[in-house]
Amino acid sequence: MPLFTSAPNSLCILRLSAIGDVCHAIAAVQAIQKEWPTTKITWIVGKIEAQLIYDLPGINVIPFDKKLGLKGMRAIWSQLSHLKFDALVHMQLALRASVLTLGIKAKYKVGFNRKRAKEGQWLFTNKRIKDTASTHVLDSFYSFIEYLGVPKSKPTWNIPLSKSDLAFVDDNIPTQKPYVVISPAASKDERNWITERYSQIADWLNELGYQVVLCGSPSEREKKLGVDIKLQSKLPIINLIGKTSLKELTAVLKKAAVVIAPDSGPAHIATTQNTPVVGLYGHSNPKRTGPYNSLSYVVSVYEQHIEEQQNKPLSELKWSTRVKGEHIMNDITLDMVKAPLNTLLNS
């Protein structure tokens, strides 16, 4: 039996980070809205991620600044003190998020199945989803809403973009040619592809008649990577790394012909905009964290390395097992990346 047989009055969604996972959660939350349009939804989300979802229709978005620690938690608790939710949907495994749930009043607190829960999440919930089998993170989030009583459906996204967000693209990518976005940086440098190969694939795309655009966050390491790629490229590249808001980045990704990215937030933002993604994977399982609608275009060396390191077939390993090593991404060759690009750009 589902937790609710009719629409609950109110739900609180707790998914703080990261950007990619928040993108997965958007689809699940908007599926709830389609099924239960009268249900009031509050979403507690990280301060940075809130920049992407602050204006999602019909959702009360409450940003949480993890840097404030207990002070930040108390601010959330005070803001919600007058509310008691029918259910708190706890989609974050981190202990910090679980502690945050202590001051949120809800009849039910729904968490991951204990076999998948980490950092003692089960101690903070009184209901747990049954799912232990789904591979992709997005599917696991959908298991939450199915547990609540929302039928399974194809994931869709509605992220509002303003006229100024869309105008940013025309103002900063002044070309009549179609463009391909390379978002080169993952959360850790070892998960990036080789700088020289980014430059080489950019030159190849230019020769095919595509403008190449670099995107990424304003962190110093990402900005340096963008400069290095541009310096090593023989043909012109537009470098927007560190020059976009999250909404402007979404607009840039929306209008791209294809996005090339390692395991990173922009790959998943592009998915929300129905833009095909060539994902580059070596350290994490693309079947778990790959761009959901572009898994057939993923270039992955994860499978060979994880089985070598663990000395077990992939089917026997834990859901979130990662490959270790600084040079794993070296095994992704130019030809491996050109193959799905040829398919996508010639289709």
CSV table of C-alpha atoms in Angstrom, one decimal:
chain,number,residue,atom,x,y,z
A,1,MET,CA,0.0,0.0,0.0
A,2,PRO,CA,1.2,3.5,-0.8
A,3,LEU,CA,1.7,5.9,2.1
A,4,PHE,CA,-1.1,8.1,0.9
A,5,THR,CA,-4.2,7.0,-1.0
A,6,SER,CA,-5.3,10.6,-1.7
A,7,ALA,CA,-3.4,13.8,-2.0
A,8,PRO,CA,-1.7,14.9,1.2
A,9,ASN,CA,-2.1,18.5,2.3
A,10,SER,CA,1.6,19.3,2.5
A,11,LEU,CA,5.0,17.7,1.8
A,12,CYS,CA,8.5,18.9,2.7
A,13,ILE,CA,11.3,17.8,0.3
A,14,LEU,CA,14.8,17.7,1.7
A,15,ARG,CA,17.5,17.5,-1.1
A,16,LEU,CA,20.2,20.0,-0.4
A,17,SER,CA,22.8,19.2,-3.1
A,18,ALA,CA,24.5,18.6,-5.5
A,19,ILE,CA,23.3,20.3,-8.6
A,20,GLY,CA,23.0,17.1,-10.6
A,21,ASP,CA,21.0,15.4,-7.9
A,22,VAL,CA,18.8,18.4,-7.5
A,23,CYS,CA,18.1,18.2,-11.2
A,24,HIS,CA,17.0,14.5,-10.7
A,25,ALA,CA,14.9,15.6,-7.7
A,26,ILE,CA,13.1,18.3,-9.8
A,27,ALA,CA,11.6,15.7,-12.1
A,28,ALA,CA,10.3,13.7,-9.1
A,29,VAL,CA,8.9,16.8,-7.3
A,30,GLN,CA,7.2,18.0,-10.5
A,31,ALA,CA,5.7,14.5,-11.0
A,32,ILE,CA,4.1,14.9,-7.5
A,33,GLN,CA,2.7,18.2,-8.6
A,34,LYS,CA,1.1,16.7,-11.7
A,35,GLU,CA,-0.5,14.0,-9.7
A,36,TRP,CA,-1.5,16.1,-6.7
A,37,PRO,CA,-1.8,19.7,-7.8
A,38,THR,CA,-3.4,20.8,-4.5
A,39,THR,CA,-0.5,19.5,-2.3
A,40,LYS,CA,1.6,22.3,-0.9
A,41,ILE,CA,5.3,21.6,-1.4
A,42,THR,CA,8.2,23.1,0.5
A,43,TRP,CA,11.7,22.3,-0.7
A,44,ILE,CA,14.8,22.8,1.5
A,45,VAL,CA,17.8,23.1,-0.8
A,46,GLY,CA,21.4,24.2,-0.7
A,47,LYS,CA,22.1,27.9,-1.1
A,48,ILE,CA,23.9,27.5,-4.5
A,49,GLU,CA,21.3,25.0,-5.8
A,50,ALA,CA,18.5,27.4,-4.9
A,51,GLN,CA,19.7,29.7,-7.6
A,52,LEU,CA,18.4,27.1,-10.1
A,53,ILE,CA,15.1,26.2,-8.5
A,54,TYR,CA,14.0,29.3,-6.6
A,55,ASP,CA,11.2,30.1,-9.1
A,56,LEU,CA,9.9,26.6,-9.8
A,57,PRO,CA,6.1,27.0,-10.1
A,58,GLY,CA,4.1,26.1,-7.0
A,59,ILE,CA,7.1,25.3,-4.7
A,60,ASN,CA,8.1,27.2,-1.6
A,61,VAL,CA,11.9,27.0,-1.9
A,62,ILE,CA,13.9,27.5,1.3
A,63,PRO,CA,17.7,27.9,0.9
A,64,PHE,CA,20.0,26.4,3.5
A,65,ASP,CA,23.5,27.7,3.9
A,66,LYS,CA,25.5,24.7,5.2
A,67,LYS,CA,28.4,27.0,6.1
A,68,LEU,CA,26.3,28.5,8.9
A,69,GLY,CA,26.2,25.1,10.6
A,70,LEU,CA,23.8,24.9,13.6
A,71,LYS,CA,22.9,28.6,13.2
A,72,GLY,CA,21.7,27.9,9.7
A,73,MET,CA,19.7,24.9,10.9
A,74,ARG,CA,18.0,27.0,13.6
A,75,ALA,CA,17.1,29.5,11.0
A,76,ILE,CA,15.3,26.8,9.0
A,77,TRP,CA,13.6,25.4,12.1
A,78,SER,CA,12.4,28.9,13.1
A,79,GLN,CA,11.0,29.5,9.6
A,80,LEU,CA,9.1,26.2,9.6
A,81,SER,CA,8.1,26.2,13.3
A,82,HIS,CA,4.4,27.0,12.5
A,83,LEU,CA,4.1,24.0,10.1
A,84,LYS,CA,3.6,20.3,10.4
A,85,PHE,CA,3.9,18.4,7.2
A,86,ASP,CA,2.1,15.3,6.3
A,87,ALA,CA,5.5,13.9,5.2
A,88,LEU,CA,9.1,14.9,5.1
A,89,VAL,CA,10.8,13.3,2.0
A,90,HIS,CA,14.4,12.9,3.1
A,91,MET,CA,16.4,12.3,-0.1
A,92,GLN,CA,19.8,13.2,1.2
A,93,LEU,CA,22.1,10.7,2.9
A,94,ALA,CA,24.6,13.2,4.6
A,95,LEU,CA,24.5,13.3,8.4
A,96,ARG,CA,24.2,17.1,8.2
A,97,ALA,CA,20.9,16.8,6.4
A,98,SER,CA,19.6,14.2,8.8
A,99,VAL,CA,20.3,16.5,11.8
A,100,LEU,CA,18.4,19.2,10.0
A,101,THR,CA,15.3,17.0,9.9
A,102,LEU,CA,15.2,17.0,13.7
A,103,GLY,CA,13.6,20.4,13.9
A,104,ILE,CA,11.1,19.8,11.1
A,105,LYS,CA,7.7,18.6,12.2
A,106,ALA,CA,6.1,15.9,10.0
A,107,LYS,CA,3.9,12.9,10.6
A,108,TYR,CA,6.1,10.7,8.5
A,109,LYS,CA,9.8,11.1,7.8
A,110,VAL,CA,10.6,9.0,4.7
A,111,GLY,CA,14.1,7.9,4.0
A,112,PHE,CA,16.1,5.4,1.9
A,113,ASN,CA,15.9,1.7,2.5
A,114,ARG,CA,18.4,0.8,5.2
A,115,LYS,CA,20.5,-1.3,2.8
A,116,ARG,CA,21.2,1.9,0.9
A,117,ALA,CA,21.1,4.5,3.7
A,118,LYS,CA,24.4,5.9,4.8
A,119,GLU,CA,25.6,7.9,7.8
A,120,GLY,CA,22.8,6.5,10.0
A,121,GLN,CA,20.0,8.1,8.0
A,122,TRP,CA,17.6,5.4,9.1
A,123,LEU,CA,17.9,6.7,12.7
A,124,PHE,CA,16.2,9.9,11.6
A,125,THR,CA,13.2,8.4,9.6
A,126,ASN,CA,10.1,6.4,10.6
A,127,LYS,CA,9.3,5.2,7.0
A,128,ARG,CA,11.7,3.8,4.5
A,129,ILE,CA,11.2,3.2,0.8
A,130,LYS,CA,11.4,-0.4,-0.3
A,131,ASP,CA,13.7,0.2,-3.3
A,132,THR,CA,17.1,-1.5,-3.2
A,133,ALA,CA,17.4,-2.4,-6.9
A,134,SER,CA,17.3,0.8,-9.0
A,135,THR,CA,20.6,1.7,-10.5
A,136,HIS,CA,20.2,5.4,-11.5
A,137,VAL,CA,19.9,8.1,-8.8
A,138,LEU,CA,16.9,9.6,-10.6
A,139,ASP,CA,15.1,6.2,-10.5
A,140,SER,CA,15.8,6.0,-6.7
A,141,PHE,CA,14.2,9.4,-6.3
A,142,TYR,CA,11.2,8.2,-8.2
A,143,SER,CA,11.0,5.3,-5.8
A,144,PHE,CA,10.3,7.9,-3.1
A,145,ILE,CA,7.3,9.4,-4.9
A,146,GLU,CA,6.0,5.9,-5.8
A,147,TYR,CA,6.2,5.0,-2.1
A,148,LEU,CA,4.1,8.1,-1.4
A,149,GLY,CA,1.5,7.1,-3.9
A,150,VAL,CA,2.4,8.8,-7.2
A,151,PRO,CA,2.3,6.5,-10.2
A,152,LYS,CA,5.5,6.0,-12.2
A,153,SER,CA,5.9,8.3,-15.2
A,154,LYS,CA,8.5,9.4,-17.6
A,155,PRO,CA,10.7,12.2,-16.1
A,156,THR,CA,10.1,15.7,-17.4
A,157,TRP,CA,11.3,19.1,-16.3
A,158,ASN,CA,10.0,22.6,-16.2
A,159,ILE,CA,12.7,25.1,-15.2
A,160,PRO,CA,11.6,28.7,-16.0
A,161,LEU,CA,14.0,30.8,-17.9
A,162,SER,CA,13.6,34.6,-18.2
A,163,LYS,CA,14.0,36.7,-21.3
A,164,SER,CA,17.2,38.0,-19.9
A,165,ASP,CA,18.5,34.5,-19.4
A,166,LEU,CA,17.8,33.6,-23.0
A,167,ALA,CA,19.1,37.0,-24.3
A,168,PHE,CA,22.4,36.2,-22.5
A,169,VAL,CA,23.0,33.5,-25.1
A,170,ASP,CA,22.5,35.7,-28.1
A,171,ASP,CA,24.7,38.5,-26.5
A,172,ASN,CA,27.6,36.2,-25.5
A,173,ILE,CA,27.6,33.6,-28.3
A,174,PRO,CA,27.5,35.9,-31.4
A,175,THR,CA,27.5,33.3,-34.1
A,176,GLN,CA,25.1,32.0,-36.8
A,177,LYS,CA,26.7,28.5,-36.5
A,178,PRO,CA,25.3,25.9,-34.2
A,179,TYR,CA,27.4,25.4,-31.1
A,180,VAL,CA,28.6,22.6,-28.9
A,181,VAL,CA,29.2,23.2,-25.2
A,182,ILE,CA,32.2,21.7,-23.4
A,183,SER,CA,31.8,21.8,-19.7
A,184,PRO,CA,35.2,20.4,-18.8
A,185,ALA,CA,35.4,20.2,-15.1
A,186,ALA,CA,34.0,17.7,-12.6
A,187,SER,CA,34.0,18.1,-8.9
A,188,LYS,CA,37.6,16.8,-8.6
A,189,ASP,CA,40.3,17.4,-11.2
A,190,GLU,CA,41.1,13.7,-11.5
A,191,ARG,CA,37.6,13.2,-12.9
A,192,ASN,CA,38.3,15.6,-15.8
A,193,TRP,CA,39.3,14.5,-19.2
A,194,ILE,CA,42.8,15.5,-20.4
A,195,THR,CA,43.2,19.2,-21.2
A,196,GLU,CA,44.9,18.5,-24.5
A,197,ARG,CA,42.1,16.2,-25.7
A,198,TYR,CA,39.5,18.8,-24.8
A,199,SER,CA,41.4,21.2,-27.1
A,200,GLN,CA,41.7,18.6,-29.8
A,201,ILE,CA,38.0,17.7,-29.8
A,202,ALA,CA,37.2,21.5,-29.9
A,203,ASP,CA,39.3,21.9,-33.0
A,204,TRP,CA,37.7,18.9,-34.6
A,205,LEU,CA,34.2,20.3,-33.9
A,206,ASN,CA,35.3,23.7,-35.3
A,207,GLU,CA,36.4,22.0,-38.5
A,208,LEU,CA,33.0,20.4,-38.7
A,209,GLY,CA,31.4,23.8,-38.6
A,210,TYR,CA,30.4,24.1,-35.0
A,211,GLN,CA,31.2,26.9,-32.6
A,212,VAL,CA,32.7,25.6,-29.4
A,213,VAL,CA,31.6,27.2,-26.1
A,214,LEU,CA,33.2,26.5,-22.7
A,215,CYS,CA,31.1,26.6,-19.5
A,216,GLY,CA,31.7,26.1,-15.9
A,217,SER,CA,31.7,27.6,-12.4
A,218,PRO,CA,33.7,30.7,-11.2
A,219,SER,CA,36.2,28.6,-9.2
A,220,GLU,CA,39.8,29.3,-9.9
A,221,ARG,CA,40.6,25.8,-11.0
A,222,GLU,CA,37.8,25.7,-13.5
A,223,LYS,CA,38.8,29.1,-14.9
A,224,LYS,CA,42.4,28.0,-15.3
A,225,LEU,CA,41.2,24.8,-17.1
A,226,GLY,CA,39.2,27.0,-19.5
A,227,VAL,CA,42.2,29.2,-20.2
A,228,ASP,CA,44.5,26.2,-20.8
A,229,ILE,CA,42.0,24.5,-23.2
A,230,LYS,CA,41.7,27.8,-25.2
A,231,LEU,CA,45.5,28.2,-25.3
A,232,GLN,CA,46.0,24.7,-26.6
A,233,SER,CA,43.3,25.0,-29.2
A,234,LYS,CA,44.2,26.1,-32.8
A,235,LEU,CA,40.7,27.4,-33.6
A,236,PRO,CA,38.5,30.0,-31.8
A,237,ILE,CA,36.6,29.1,-28.7
A,238,ILE,CA,34.2,31.2,-26.7
A,239,ASN,CA,35.1,30.8,-23.0
A,240,LEU,CA,32.1,31.5,-20.6
A,241,ILE,CA,33.6,29.7,-17.6
A,242,GLY,CA,32.7,31.7,-14.5
A,243,LYS,CA,30.7,34.2,-16.5
A,244,THR,CA,27.2,32.8,-16.1
A,245,SER,CA,24.6,32.5,-13.4
A,246,LEU,CA,23.0,29.0,-13.0
A,247,LYS,CA,20.0,30.2,-15.0
A,248,GLU,CA,22.1,31.7,-17.8
A,249,LEU,CA,24.1,28.5,-17.9
A,250,THR,CA,20.8,26.6,-18.2
A,251,ALA,CA,19.9,28.8,-21.2
A,252,VAL,CA,23.3,28.2,-22.8
A,253,LEU,CA,22.9,24.5,-22.4
A,254,LYS,CA,19.3,24.6,-23.7
A,255,LYS,CA,20.3,26.1,-27.1
A,256,ALA,CA,23.4,23.9,-27.6
A,257,ALA,CA,23.4,21.2,-30.2
A,258,VAL,CA,25.3,18.8,-27.9
A,259,VAL,CA,27.0,19.1,-24.5
A,260,ILE,CA,30.3,17.3,-23.6
A,261,ALA,CA,31.0,16.9,-19.9
A,262,PRO,CA,32.4,14.6,-17.3
A,263,ASP,CA,30.3,13.6,-14.3
A,264,SER,CA,29.1,17.1,-13.3
A,265,GLY,CA,26.1,19.3,-12.7
A,266,PRO,CA,26.0,20.8,-16.2
A,267,ALA,CA,25.5,17.4,-17.8
A,268,HIS,CA,22.3,17.0,-15.8
A,269,ILE,CA,21.2,20.6,-16.3
A,270,ALA,CA,21.5,19.9,-20.0
A,271,THR,CA,19.3,16.8,-19.6
A,272,THR,CA,16.6,19.0,-18.1
A,273,GLN,CA,16.6,21.0,-21.3
A,274,ASN,CA,16.4,18.0,-23.6
A,275,THR,CA,19.9,18.6,-24.9
A,276,PRO,CA,21.9,15.5,-25.7
A,277,VAL,CA,25.0,14.9,-23.6
A,278,VAL,CA,28.1,13.0,-24.3
A,279,GLY,CA,29.2,12.1,-20.8
A,280,LEU,CA,32.8,11.2,-20.0
A,281,TYR,CA,33.0,8.7,-17.1
A,282,GLY,CA,35.8,6.8,-15.4
A,283,HIS,CA,35.4,7.1,-11.6
A,284,SER,CA,31.7,6.7,-11.1
A,285,ASN,CA,29.1,4.3,-12.6
A,286,PRO,CA,27.4,6.1,-15.5
A,287,LYS,CA,24.4,3.8,-15.1
A,288,ARG,CA,24.0,5.4,-11.7
A,289,THR,CA,25.0,9.1,-12.3
A,290,GLY,CA,25.1,9.5,-16.0
A,291,PRO,CA,22.9,12.0,-18.0
A,292,TYR,CA,19.6,10.2,-17.7
A,293,ASN,CA,18.3,10.6,-21.3
A,294,SER,CA,21.7,10.2,-22.9
A,295,LEU,CA,23.1,7.1,-21.4
A,296,SER,CA,23.5,5.5,-24.9
A,297,TYR,CA,26.0,8.3,-25.7
A,298,VAL,CA,28.2,8.0,-22.6
A,299,VAL,CA,31.9,7.2,-23.1
A,300,SER,CA,32.9,5.1,-20.1
A,301,VAL,CA,36.0,3.3,-18.9
A,302,TYR,CA,34.5,2.8,-15.5
A,303,GLU,CA,33.5,-0.8,-16.0
A,304,GLN,CA,36.9,-2.1,-16.9
A,305,HIS,CA,38.7,-0.2,-14.1
A,306,ILE,CA,36.2,-1.1,-11.3
A,307,GLU,CA,36.3,-4.8,-12.0
A,308,GLU,CA,40.1,-4.7,-12.2
A,309,GLN,CA,40.3,-2.8,-8.8
A,310,GLN,CA,37.7,-4.8,-7.0
A,311,ASN,CA,38.4,-8.2,-8.6
A,312,LYS,CA,34.6,-8.7,-8.8
A,313,PRO,CA,32.0,-8.4,-11.6
A,314,LEU,CA,30.2,-5.1,-11.5
A,315,SER,CA,26.9,-6.9,-10.6
A,316,GLU,CA,28.4,-7.9,-7.2
A,317,LEU,CA,29.6,-4.5,-6.2
A,318,LYS,CA,27.8,-1.9,-4.0
A,319,TRP,CA,25.6,0.6,-5.6
A,320,SER,CA,28.0,3.6,-5.2
A,321,THR,CA,31.4,1.9,-5.6
A,322,ARG,CA,33.9,4.3,-7.2
A,323,VAL,CA,37.1,3.8,-9.2
A,324,LYS,CA,40.2,5.2,-7.5
A,325,GLY,CA,43.2,6.7,-9.3
A,326,GLU,CA,44.5,9.9,-10.9
A,327,HIS,CA,44.9,8.8,-14.5
A,328,ILE,CA,41.8,6.8,-15.1
A,329,MET,CA,40.4,9.4,-17.6
A,330,ASN,CA,43.5,9.0,-19.8
A,331,ASP,CA,42.0,5.9,-21.2
A,332,ILE,CA,39.2,7.8,-22.9
A,333,THR,CA,40.5,8.4,-26.4
A,334,LEU,CA,39.6,11.0,-29.0
A,335,ASP,CA,38.0,8.4,-31.2
A,336,MET,CA,35.9,7.2,-28.4
A,337,VAL,CA,34.4,10.7,-28.0
A,338,LYS,CA,34.1,11.3,-31.7
A,339,ALA,CA,31.9,8.2,-32.2
A,340,PRO,CA,28.8,9.4,-30.3
A,341,LEU,CA,29.3,13.0,-31.5
A,342,ASN,CA,29.3,11.7,-35.1
A,343,THR,CA,26.0,10.0,-34.4
A,344,LEU,CA,24.4,13.0,-32.7
A,345,LEU,CA,25.7,15.7,-35.0
A,346,ASN,CA,24.8,13.7,-38.2
A,347,SER,CA,21.3,12.7,-37.0
